[in-house]
Amino acid sequence: MAKVFSLIAIFFLVSTAVAQTYERGQHTQQQVSQQEARQCRIQQLTASQPNQRIESEGGVTELWNEYEDQFQCAGVAPMRNVIQPNCLSLPNYSPSPRLVYIQQGQGLLGLSQTGCAETYHSSQQAGLRREGSQQAERQGEQRDQHQKIHRIRKGDIVALPAGVAHWCYNDGNEELVAVSVSDLNNNANQLEQKFRSFYLAGGQAQRSSLQGSPRQQQQQRETFQNVFRAFDENLMAEAFNIPVEVVRRMQQEDERGLIVRVRGEEMKMIRPEEEQEYERRRYNGLEETYCNLNIRQYLDNPKEADVYSRQAGRINIVNSQKLQILNYMDMSAEKGNLYSNAMHAPHWTMNAHSIFYVTRGEAHVQVVGSNGQTVLDNRVNQGDLFVVPQHFVSTIRAGNNGFEYVAFKTSGQPMKSPLVGYTSAFKAMPIQVLANAFQISTQEAQNLKYNREHQTMLLPPRAVRSS
């Protein structure tokens, strides 16, 4: 009997050891897979344009090729939406956080924050409410409550957290153009490194033009699909307590696409500028909680520039200190405006990848990798997008007509280390270190260290004296 128990104990110990070894192997394999997905084998960077165009009834969705080496390295997926006037970008959510820059136009943006109250009422119902709730009840009207709606305009940076359903309505007179970057490597995304959106209505139209291998085209077709279509219609009718016919309408193939035209007059809802007229909020001292965090900030105000040079230009930055919701997303952005022939000083970003989108003008960009080779040495123009990976050294020289860009960052508090200026790495070193490192004279080392000591990040042309 003792031998039997001994054999059982040995078997149990061996089984446990095998299971633990298997679990460790699986964990190690998962870590290796994640590391391989994030490796940056960059031989060359390019100024990239969208390669996929999805036409909808009310606008166009353009996507860059997320399988390009530079986007795989940074773990991001860029996208550009063009929404026509009186058109609606349908409700959807994504497993990855997204930063959006409004390049043109204006509109209304709604987010359905989970666990947050519907504290606003439509203007129609507010009008009825002013006449008395009894009259509203006699007319058979039910008050329509919804969460706060945000006004977005040209120059705004907008934060869309992971997993939060959102929609956008263009109530202006011109096209609304929104450029966005999704951080696929963000901790919020526990799926594979692939861009996707879960649509609650509509879905990708069949007339989309796709590029790439057959496998990539199939993956792209699966990017924007309606999650309701695959559910049992009777199950959904029971869940929502609605007729089956309504569920069928929700599930039907919709050729309108991802952006639809609003039928009849413009949609009626309470706009942000009308809040005080219809609904006075009661502040409870918890305005810094998640539900009340601001999701947008104007990024193009010259009076709020973080870096300014009268001869070179300015840089506006929005990070997690300025926009508190970015603490939950670990992303940030900057808007740069370089004057004619001015330079963005050579530097590297210590804790983030940078995704540059050109909003105006043209410039000469150089980027050097860890192997000491130039990976980008080219001119970029309006509409181009390129990546500068973490620790890669880059510099930008604006063209004769100036240069403007917006850069999306994969950190809520990005840190730059410049090579030129009063906060540069070289200025922090002794002159003798520089002289011996580069085999130059003491005077040459002093010039290298101090010639730009009154400037930082933005450098005027050499022919222009700094004030």
CSV table of C-alpha atoms in Angstrom, one decimal:
chain,number,residue,atom,x,y,z
A,1,MET,CA,0.0,0.0,0.0
A,2,ALA,CA,2.8,2.4,0.8
A,3,LYS,CA,4.4,1.7,-2.6
A,4,VAL,CA,1.0,2.6,-4.2
A,5,PHE,CA,0.8,5.9,-2.4
A,6,SER,CA,4.4,6.6,-3.3
A,7,LEU,CA,3.7,6.0,-7.0
A,8,ILE,CA,0.7,8.2,-6.8
A,9,ALA,CA,2.7,11.0,-5.2
A,10,ILE,CA,5.4,10.7,-7.7
A,11,PHE,CA,2.9,10.8,-10.6
A,12,PHE,CA,1.3,13.9,-9.1
A,13,LEU,CA,4.6,15.7,-8.7
A,14,VAL,CA,5.6,14.8,-12.3
A,15,SER,CA,2.3,15.9,-13.7
A,16,THR,CA,2.5,19.2,-11.8
A,17,ALA,CA,6.0,19.8,-13.0
A,18,VAL,CA,5.0,19.0,-16.6
A,19,ALA,CA,2.0,21.3,-16.4
A,20,GLN,CA,4.1,24.1,-14.9
A,21,THR,CA,6.7,23.7,-17.6
A,22,TYR,CA,4.0,23.8,-20.3
A,23,GLU,CA,2.5,27.0,-18.8
A,24,ARG,CA,5.9,28.6,-18.6
A,25,GLY,CA,6.6,27.5,-22.2
A,26,GLN,CA,3.3,29.0,-23.3
A,27,HIS,CA,3.9,32.2,-21.5
A,28,THR,CA,7.5,32.5,-22.9
A,29,GLN,CA,6.1,31.8,-26.4
A,30,GLN,CA,3.5,34.5,-25.9
A,31,GLN,CA,6.2,36.9,-24.8
A,32,VAL,CA,8.4,36.0,-27.8
A,33,SER,CA,5.4,36.5,-30.2
A,34,GLN,CA,4.7,39.9,-28.7
A,35,GLN,CA,8.4,40.9,-28.9
A,36,GLU,CA,8.6,39.8,-32.5
A,37,ALA,CA,5.4,41.8,-33.3
A,38,ARG,CA,7.1,44.9,-31.9
A,39,GLN,CA,10.6,44.5,-33.4
A,40,CYS,CA,11.6,47.3,-35.7
A,41,ARG,CA,13.7,46.0,-38.6
A,42,ILE,CA,13.6,49.3,-40.4
A,43,GLN,CA,15.7,49.5,-43.5
A,44,GLN,CA,13.8,52.4,-45.1
A,45,LEU,CA,11.0,54.8,-44.1
A,46,THR,CA,8.7,56.3,-46.7
A,47,ALA,CA,6.3,59.2,-46.9
A,48,SER,CA,3.1,57.1,-47.2
A,49,GLN,CA,-0.3,57.8,-48.6
A,50,PRO,CA,-3.5,55.8,-47.9
A,51,ASN,CA,-3.8,52.5,-49.9
A,52,GLN,CA,-7.4,51.6,-49.1
A,53,ARG,CA,-10.5,53.7,-49.9
A,54,ILE,CA,-13.9,52.8,-48.6
A,55,GLU,CA,-16.7,54.8,-50.2
A,56,SER,CA,-19.9,55.3,-48.3
A,57,GLU,CA,-23.1,57.1,-49.0
A,58,GLY,CA,-22.1,60.1,-46.8
A,59,GLY,CA,-18.3,60.2,-47.2
A,60,VAL,CA,-15.1,58.3,-47.6
A,61,THR,CA,-12.8,56.3,-45.2
A,62,GLU,CA,-9.2,56.1,-46.2
A,63,LEU,CA,-6.7,53.8,-44.5
A,64,TRP,CA,-2.9,53.5,-44.7
A,65,ASN,CA,-1.4,50.0,-45.1
A,66,GLU,CA,-1.0,48.9,-41.5
A,67,TYR,CA,1.3,46.1,-42.7
A,68,GLU,CA,4.1,48.5,-43.8
A,69,ASP,CA,7.2,48.0,-41.7
A,70,GLN,CA,7.1,51.5,-40.2
A,71,PHE,CA,3.5,51.0,-38.9
A,72,GLN,CA,4.3,47.5,-37.7
A,73,CYS,CA,7.3,48.9,-35.8
A,74,ALA,CA,5.3,51.6,-34.1
A,75,GLY,CA,2.2,49.4,-33.6
A,76,VAL,CA,-0.2,51.9,-35.0
A,77,ALA,CA,-2.9,52.2,-37.7
A,78,PRO,CA,-3.6,55.6,-39.4
A,79,MET,CA,-7.0,56.5,-40.9
A,80,ARG,CA,-8.6,59.5,-42.5
A,81,ASN,CA,-12.4,60.1,-42.6
A,82,VAL,CA,-14.2,62.6,-44.8
A,83,ILE,CA,-17.8,63.2,-43.7
A,84,GLN,CA,-20.1,65.2,-46.0
A,85,PRO,CA,-22.5,67.9,-44.5
A,86,ASN,CA,-25.6,66.5,-42.8
A,87,CYS,CA,-24.0,63.0,-42.7
A,88,LEU,CA,-23.4,60.6,-39.8
A,89,SER,CA,-20.5,58.4,-39.1
A,90,LEU,CA,-22.2,55.3,-37.6
A,91,PRO,CA,-21.7,54.2,-34.0
A,92,ASN,CA,-18.7,51.9,-33.5
A,93,TYR,CA,-16.0,51.1,-31.0
A,94,SER,CA,-12.4,49.8,-31.2
A,95,PRO,CA,-10.2,47.7,-28.8
A,96,SER,CA,-7.4,50.3,-29.2
A,97,PRO,CA,-7.3,53.9,-28.1
A,98,ARG,CA,-7.4,56.5,-30.9
A,99,LEU,CA,-6.3,60.1,-31.2
A,100,VAL,CA,-8.1,62.2,-33.9
A,101,TYR,CA,-7.0,65.5,-35.4
A,102,ILE,CA,-9.7,67.6,-37.0
A,103,GLN,CA,-8.1,68.9,-40.2
A,104,GLN,CA,-11.1,70.6,-41.6
A,105,GLY,CA,-14.7,71.5,-40.8
A,106,GLN,CA,-16.8,71.0,-37.6
A,107,GLY,CA,-19.3,68.6,-36.2
A,108,LEU,CA,-20.8,66.9,-33.2
A,109,LEU,CA,-19.2,63.9,-31.5
A,110,GLY,CA,-20.9,61.6,-29.0
A,111,LEU,CA,-19.3,59.0,-26.7
A,112,SER,CA,-21.2,56.3,-24.8
A,113,GLN,CA,-19.1,56.1,-21.6
A,114,THR,CA,-19.8,52.9,-19.8
A,115,GLY,CA,-21.2,53.5,-16.3
A,116,CYS,CA,-21.8,57.2,-16.9
A,117,ALA,CA,-25.3,58.7,-16.6
A,118,GLU,CA,-27.4,60.2,-19.4
A,119,THR,CA,-27.5,63.7,-18.1
A,120,TYR,CA,-28.7,65.6,-21.2
A,121,HIS,CA,-32.0,65.9,-22.9
A,122,SER,CA,-32.9,66.7,-26.6
A,123,SER,CA,-34.0,70.2,-27.4
A,124,GLN,CA,-37.5,69.0,-28.5
A,125,GLN,CA,-38.1,67.4,-25.2
A,126,ALA,CA,-36.7,70.3,-23.3
A,127,GLY,CA,-39.2,72.6,-25.0
A,128,LEU,CA,-42.0,70.3,-23.9
A,129,ARG,CA,-40.5,70.2,-20.4
A,130,ARG,CA,-40.7,74.0,-20.2
A,131,GLU,CA,-44.4,73.9,-21.0
A,132,GLY,CA,-44.9,71.3,-18.2
A,133,SER,CA,-44.4,67.6,-17.9
A,134,GLN,CA,-48.2,67.0,-17.8
A,135,GLN,CA,-48.6,68.3,-21.3
A,136,ALA,CA,-45.7,66.2,-22.5
A,137,GLU,CA,-47.3,63.1,-21.0
A,138,ARG,CA,-50.7,64.0,-22.7
A,139,GLN,CA,-48.9,64.1,-26.1
A,140,GLY,CA,-47.4,60.7,-25.4
A,141,GLU,CA,-43.8,61.9,-25.5
A,142,GLN,CA,-41.1,60.2,-23.6
A,143,ARG,CA,-38.1,62.3,-22.6
A,144,ASP,CA,-35.0,61.4,-24.6
A,145,GLN,CA,-31.9,61.3,-22.4
A,146,HIS,CA,-28.4,60.9,-23.6
A,147,GLN,CA,-24.8,61.5,-22.6
A,148,LYS,CA,-23.0,64.8,-23.3
A,149,ILE,CA,-22.3,65.7,-26.9
A,150,HIS,CA,-19.1,67.4,-27.8
A,151,ARG,CA,-18.5,70.2,-30.4
A,152,ILE,CA,-15.4,69.5,-32.5
A,153,ARG,CA,-13.8,72.0,-34.8
A,154,LYS,CA,-10.8,72.4,-37.1
A,155,GLY,CA,-7.6,72.3,-35.1
A,156,ASP,CA,-9.0,70.1,-32.3
A,157,ILE,CA,-7.3,67.0,-31.0
A,158,VAL,CA,-9.9,64.4,-29.8
A,159,ALA,CA,-9.3,61.4,-27.6
A,160,LEU,CA,-11.3,58.2,-28.2
A,161,PRO,CA,-10.7,55.6,-25.4
A,162,ALA,CA,-10.6,51.9,-26.2
A,163,GLY,CA,-13.9,50.1,-26.1
A,164,VAL,CA,-16.1,53.3,-26.0
A,165,ALA,CA,-18.8,53.5,-28.6
A,166,HIS,CA,-18.8,56.8,-30.5
A,167,TRP,CA,-20.4,58.5,-33.5
A,168,CYS,CA,-19.9,61.8,-35.4
A,169,TYR,CA,-22.4,64.1,-37.2
A,170,ASN,CA,-21.3,66.8,-39.6
A,171,ASP,CA,-23.8,69.7,-38.9
A,172,GLY,CA,-21.6,72.2,-40.8
A,173,ASN,CA,-21.6,73.5,-44.3
A,174,GLU,CA,-18.3,71.9,-45.5
A,175,GLU,CA,-16.6,68.5,-45.4
A,176,LEU,CA,-15.4,67.3,-42.0
A,177,VAL,CA,-11.9,65.8,-42.4
A,178,ALA,CA,-10.6,63.8,-39.4
A,179,VAL,CA,-7.1,62.2,-39.4
A,180,SER,CA,-6.6,59.6,-36.6
A,181,VAL,CA,-4.0,57.1,-35.3
A,182,SER,CA,-4.9,54.0,-33.3
A,183,ASP,CA,-2.3,52.6,-30.9
A,184,LEU,CA,-2.5,48.8,-31.5
A,185,ASN,CA,0.3,48.1,-29.0
A,186,ASN,CA,-1.5,49.9,-26.2
A,187,ASN,CA,-2.1,47.8,-23.0
A,188,ALA,CA,-5.8,48.3,-23.5
A,189,ASN,CA,-5.7,46.1,-26.6
A,190,GLN,CA,-5.4,42.4,-25.6
A,191,LEU,CA,-6.2,41.2,-29.1
A,192,GLU,CA,-3.6,40.8,-31.8
A,193,GLN,CA,-1.9,43.8,-33.4
A,194,LYS,CA,-4.5,44.5,-36.0
A,195,PHE,CA,-6.7,47.4,-36.7
A,196,ARG,CA,-10.5,46.8,-36.3
A,197,SER,CA,-13.7,48.5,-35.4
A,198,PHE,CA,-16.9,46.9,-34.1
A,199,TYR,CA,-19.8,48.6,-35.8
A,200,LEU,CA,-23.2,48.7,-34.1
A,201,ALA,CA,-24.9,49.7,-37.3
A,202,GLY,CA,-24.1,49.7,-41.0
A,203,GLY,CA,-20.8,48.1,-42.0
A,204,GLN,CA,-18.3,48.1,-44.8
A,205,ALA,CA,-19.7,48.5,-48.3
A,206,GLN,CA,-18.9,45.9,-50.9
A,207,ARG,CA,-17.6,48.5,-53.4
A,208,SER,CA,-14.5,49.2,-51.4
A,209,SER,CA,-11.2,49.3,-53.3
A,210,LEU,CA,-8.6,47.0,-51.6
A,211,GLN,CA,-4.9,46.6,-52.2
A,212,GLY,CA,-2.3,44.1,-51.0
A,213,SER,CA,-2.1,40.3,-51.0
A,214,PRO,CA,-5.4,38.2,-51.0
A,215,ARG,CA,-4.8,37.5,-47.3
A,216,GLN,CA,-4.5,41.2,-46.5
A,217,GLN,CA,-7.6,42.0,-48.6
A,218,GLN,CA,-9.6,39.4,-46.6
A,219,GLN,CA,-8.3,40.9,-43.3
A,220,GLN,CA,-9.3,44.4,-44.5
A,221,ARG,CA,-12.8,43.2,-45.4
A,222,GLU,CA,-13.2,42.0,-41.8
A,223,THR,CA,-12.2,45.3,-40.3
A,224,PHE,CA,-15.5,47.1,-40.3
A,225,GLN,CA,-18.5,44.8,-39.8
A,226,ASN,CA,-21.8,45.0,-38.0
A,227,VAL,CA,-21.8,42.9,-34.8
A,228,PHE,CA,-25.6,42.4,-34.8
A,229,ARG,CA,-25.7,40.5,-38.1
A,230,ALA,CA,-24.6,37.2,-36.8
A,231,PHE,CA,-26.9,37.1,-33.7
A,232,ASP,CA,-30.1,35.0,-33.6
A,233,GLU,CA,-32.9,37.4,-34.4
A,234,ASN,CA,-35.3,36.0,-31.9
A,235,LEU,CA,-32.6,36.1,-29.2
A,236,MET,CA,-32.0,39.8,-29.9
A,237,ALA,CA,-35.8,40.5,-30.0
A,238,GLU,CA,-36.1,39.1,-26.5
A,239,ALA,CA,-33.0,40.9,-25.3
A,240,PHE,CA,-34.2,44.4,-26.5
A,241,ASN,CA,-37.9,43.6,-26.0
A,242,ILE,CA,-38.7,44.7,-29.5
A,243,PRO,CA,-40.4,43.1,-32.5
A,244,VAL,CA,-38.4,40.7,-34.7
A,245,GLU,CA,-39.0,42.9,-37.7
A,246,VAL,CA,-37.0,45.7,-36.0
A,247,VAL,CA,-34.1,43.3,-35.3
A,248,ARG,CA,-34.2,42.3,-39.0
A,249,ARG,CA,-33.8,45.9,-40.0
A,250,MET,CA,-30.8,46.2,-37.6
A,251,GLN,CA,-29.2,43.1,-39.2
A,252,GLN,CA,-29.9,43.6,-42.9
A,253,GLU,CA,-27.0,44.3,-45.3
A,254,ASP,CA,-26.7,48.1,-45.6
A,255,GLU,CA,-25.1,49.3,-48.8
A,256,ARG,CA,-24.9,52.9,-47.3
A,257,GLY,CA,-21.5,51.9,-45.8
A,258,LEU,CA,-19.8,53.4,-42.7
A,259,ILE,CA,-21.0,57.0,-43.2
A,260,VAL,CA,-24.7,57.6,-44.0
A,261,ARG,CA,-26.8,60.6,-45.1
A,262,VAL,CA,-29.3,61.9,-42.6
A,263,ARG,CA,-32.8,61.8,-44.2
A,264,GLY,CA,-34.9,64.9,-44.1
A,265,GLU,CA,-33.9,67.8,-41.9
A,266,GLU,CA,-30.8,67.8,-39.7
A,267,MET,CA,-30.8,65.7,-36.6
A,268,LYS,CA,-32.4,67.2,-33.5
A,269,MET,CA,-30.4,67.0,-30.3
A,270,ILE,CA,-29.0,69.3,-27.7
A,271,ARG,CA,-25.8,70.8,-28.9
A,272,PRO,CA,-23.0,71.8,-26.5
A,273,GLU,CA,-23.6,75.5,-27.0
A,274,GLU,CA,-27.2,75.0,-26.0
A,275,GLU,CA,-26.6,73.2,-22.7
A,276,GLN,CA,-27.2,76.1,-20.4
A,277,GLU,CA,-30.5,76.9,-22.2
A,278,TYR,CA,-32.1,73.5,-21.7
A,279,GLU,CA,-30.2,71.7,-18.9
A,280,ARG,CA,-28.3,73.2,-16.0
A,281,ARG,CA,-25.9,70.7,-14.6
A,282,ARG,CA,-25.5,70.3,-10.9
A,283,TYR,CA,-21.8,70.2,-10.0
A,284,ASN,CA,-21.1,67.7,-7.3
A,285,GLY,CA,-17.4,68.3,-6.7
A,286,LEU,CA,-16.4,65.2,-8.8
A,287,GLU,CA,-15.8,67.0,-12.1
A,288,GLU,CA,-12.4,65.3,-12.4
A,289,THR,CA,-13.9,61.8,-12.5
A,290,TYR,CA,-13.8,59.8,-15.6
A,291,CYS,CA,-17.3,60.6,-16.8
A,292,ASN,CA,-16.7,64.3,-16.8
A,293,LEU,CA,-13.2,64.4,-18.3
A,294,ASN,CA,-12.8,66.6,-21.4
A,295,ILE,CA,-12.0,64.6,-24.5
A,296,ARG,CA,-10.8,67.4,-26.8
A,297,GLN,CA,-8.4,70.4,-26.8
A,298,TYR,CA,-7.7,73.0,-29.4
A,299,LEU,CA,-4.1,72.3,-30.7
A,300,ASP,CA,-3.5,75.3,-33.0
A,301,ASN,CA,-3.7,78.4,-30.7
A,302,PRO,CA,-0.6,80.6,-31.2
A,303,LYS,CA,-1.2,82.1,-27.7
A,304,GLU,CA,-0.8,78.7,-26.1
A,305,ALA,CA,2.4,77.6,-27.9
A,306,ASP,CA,4.7,75.5,-25.7
A,307,VAL,CA,7.8,76.3,-27.9
A,308,TYR,CA,7.9,79.6,-29.7
A,309,SER,CA,10.5,81.4,-31.9
A,310,ARG,CA,9.8,84.6,-33.6
A,311,GLN,CA,11.9,83.6,-36.6
A,312,ALA,CA,11.3,79.9,-36.7
A,313,GLY,CA,7.7,79.1,-35.6
A,314,ARG,CA,5.9,77.3,-32.8
A,315,ILE,CA,5.0,73.9,-31.3
A,316,ASN,CA,1.8,73.2,-29.4
A,317,ILE,CA,1.7,70.1,-27.2
A,318,VAL,CA,-1.2,68.3,-25.6
A,319,ASN,CA,-0.2,65.5,-23.2
A,320,SER,CA,-1.7,63.8,-20.2
A,321,GLN,CA,-1.1,66.8,-17.9
A,322,LYS,CA,-3.2,69.1,-20.2
A,323,LEU,CA,-5.9,66.6,-21.2
A,324,GLN,CA,-6.5,64.3,-18.3
A,325,ILE,CA,-8.2,61.6,-20.3
A,326,LEU,CA,-4.9,60.8,-21.9
A,327,ASN,CA,-3.8,59.3,-18.6
A,328,TYR,CA,-6.1,56.4,-19.5
A,329,MET,CA,-4.8,56.2,-23.0
A,330,ASP,CA,-1.1,56.8,-22.7
A,331,MET,CA,-1.0,58.9,-25.9
A,332,SER,CA,-0.4,62.5,-26.8
A,333,ALA,CA,0.1,64.9,-29.8
A,334,GLU,CA,1.8,68.0,-30.9
A,335,LYS,CA,1.1,70.5,-33.7
A,336,GLY,CA,4.1,72.1,-35.4
A,337,ASN,CA,4.2,75.3,-37.5
A,338,LEU,CA,7.6,76.0,-39.1
A,339,TYR,CA,8.3,79.2,-40.9
A,340,SER,CA,10.1,79.4,-44.3
A,341,ASN,CA,13.4,77.4,-44.2
A,342,ALA,CA,13.3,77.0,-40.4
A,343,MET,CA,14.5,73.7,-38.9
A,344,HIS,CA,13.2,71.3,-36.3
A,345,ALA,CA,16.4,70.6,-34.4
A,346,PRO,CA,17.9,67.1,-34.6
A,347,HIS,CA,16.6,65.1,-31.7
A,348,TRP,CA,15.3,61.7,-30.6
A,349,THR,CA,12.2,60.8,-28.6
A,350,MET,CA,13.1,58.8,-25.5
A,351,ASN,CA,9.8,57.0,-24.7
A,352,ALA,CA,7.5,57.1,-27.7
A,353,HIS,CA,7.1,56.5,-31.4
A,354,SER,CA,6.0,59.6,-33.4
A,355,ILE,CA,3.6,59.5,-36.4
A,356,PHE,CA,3.8,62.7,-38.5
A,357,TYR,CA,1.0,63.8,-40.7
A,358,VAL,CA,1.7,66.8,-43.0
A,359,THR,CA,-1.2,69.3,-42.8
A,360,ARG,CA,0.3,72.1,-45.0
A,361,GLY,CA,3.5,72.9,-47.0
A,362,GLU,CA,6.5,70.7,-47.7
A,363,ALA,CA,9.8,69.9,-46.0
A,364,HIS,CA,13.0,68.0,-46.2
A,365,VAL,CA,13.1,65.2,-43.6
A,366,GLN,CA,16.0,63.1,-42.5
A,367,VAL,CA,15.8,60.1,-40.0
A,368,VAL,CA,18.8,58.0,-38.9
A,369,GLY,CA,18.5,54.6,-37.3
A,370,SER,CA,20.6,52.7,-34.7
A,371,ASN,CA,22.8,51.2,-37.4
A,372,GLY,CA,24.0,54.6,-38.4
A,373,GLN,CA,22.2,54.5,-41.8
A,374,THR,CA,19.8,57.0,-43.1
A,375,VAL,CA,16.3,55.4,-43.2
A,376,LEU,CA,14.5,58.5,-44.5
A,377,ASP,CA,16.0,61.3,-46.6
A,378,ASN,CA,13.2,62.8,-48.7
A,379,ARG,CA,10.8,65.7,-49.2
A,380,VAL,CA,7.3,65.3,-47.7
A,381,ASN,CA,4.2,67.1,-48.8
A,382,GLN,CA,0.6,67.8,-47.6
A,383,GLY,CA,-1.2,64.6,-47.0
A,384,ASP,CA,1.9,62.5,-46.4
A,385,LEU,CA,2.4,60.4,-43.3
A,386,PHE,CA,5.6,58.9,-41.9
A,387,VAL,CA,6.8,57.3,-38.7
A,388,VAL,CA,9.9,58.2,-36.6
A,389,PRO,CA,10.5,55.3,-34.3
A,390,GLN,CA,11.6,55.7,-30.7
A,391,HIS,CA,15.3,56.7,-30.3
A,392,PHE,CA,15.7,57.3,-34.0
A,393,VAL,CA,17.3,60.7,-34.6
A,394,SER,CA,15.4,63.0,-36.9
A,395,THR,CA,15.4,66.6,-38.2
A,396,ILE,CA,13.1,68.6,-40.4
A,397,ARG,CA,13.8,71.6,-42.6
A,398,ALA,CA,10.8,73.6,-43.9
A,399,GLY,CA,10.4,74.6,-47.5
A,400,ASN,CA,10.2,78.1,-48.8
A,401,ASN,CA,6.4,78.3,-48.0
A,402,GLY,CA,6.7,76.9,-44.5
A,403,PHE,CA,5.6,73.6,-43.1
A,404,GLU,CA,2.9,72.4,-40.7
A,405,TYR,CA,2.3,69.0,-39.2
A,406,VAL,CA,0.6,67.1,-36.4
A,407,ALA,CA,2.5,64.3,-34.7
A,408,PHE,CA,0.7,61.5,-32.8
A,409,LYS,CA,2.8,60.0,-29.9
A,410,THR,CA,2.5,56.6,-28.2
A,411,SER,CA,3.1,58.0,-24.8
A,412,GLY,CA,1.1,60.3,-22.6
A,413,GLN,CA,4.3,62.2,-21.5
A,414,PRO,CA,6.7,62.0,-24.4
A,415,MET,CA,10.3,63.2,-23.8
A,416,LYS,CA,12.6,64.7,-26.5
A,417,SER,CA,16.4,64.8,-26.2
A,418,PRO,CA,17.7,67.5,-28.6
A,419,LEU,CA,21.2,67.6,-30.0
A,420,VAL,CA,21.1,71.4,-30.5
A,421,GLY,CA,20.1,74.2,-28.2
A,422,TYR,CA,20.3,75.1,-24.5
A,423,THR,CA,18.7,71.8,-23.3
A,424,SER,CA,20.8,69.7,-25.7
A,425,ALA,CA,22.8,66.6,-24.9
A,426,PHE,CA,26.0,68.3,-26.3
A,427,LYS,CA,25.5,71.4,-24.2
A,428,ALA,CA,25.4,69.2,-21.1
A,429,MET,CA,28.9,67.8,-21.9
A,430,PRO,CA,32.3,69.4,-21.0
A,431,ILE,CA,34.1,71.0,-23.9
A,432,GLN,CA,37.1,68.6,-23.6
A,433,VAL,CA,34.8,65.6,-24.0
A,434,LEU,CA,33.4,67.1,-27.3
A,435,ALA,CA,36.9,68.0,-28.5
A,436,ASN,CA,38.3,64.5,-27.9
A,437,ALA,CA,35.2,62.7,-29.1
A,438,PHE,CA,35.2,64.5,-32.5
A,439,GLN,CA,39.0,65.2,-32.7
A,440,ILE,CA,38.3,68.9,-33.1
A,441,SER,CA,39.9,72.0,-31.4
A,442,THR,CA,38.7,73.5,-28.2
A,443,GLN,CA,37.4,76.5,-30.0
A,444,GLU,CA,35.5,74.3,-32.5
A,445,ALA,CA,34.0,72.3,-29.6
A,446,GLN,CA,33.0,75.5,-27.9
A,447,ASN,CA,31.2,76.7,-31.0
A,448,LEU,CA,29.5,73.3,-31.3
A,449,LYS,CA,28.3,73.6,-27.8
A,450,TYR,CA,27.3,77.3,-27.6
A,451,ASN,CA,26.4,78.6,-31.1
A,452,ARG,CA,22.7,77.7,-30.6
A,453,GLU,CA,22.6,78.1,-26.9
A,454,HIS,CA,19.7,80.7,-27.0
A,455,GLN,CA,17.5,78.4,-29.1
A,456,THR,CA,15.7,75.1,-28.6
A,457,MET,CA,13.9,72.7,-30.9
A,458,LEU,CA,13.0,75.3,-33.5
A,459,LEU,CA,16.0,76.9,-35.3
A,460,PRO,CA,15.7,79.9,-37.6
A,461,PRO,CA,17.7,79.9,-40.9
A,462,ARG,CA,21.4,80.7,-40.4
A,463,ALA,CA,20.9,84.0,-42.4
A,464,VAL,CA,18.4,85.2,-39.7
A,465,ARG,CA,19.7,86.3,-36.4
A,466,SER,CA,17.9,85.1,-33.3
A,467,SER,CA,16.5,87.9,-31.1
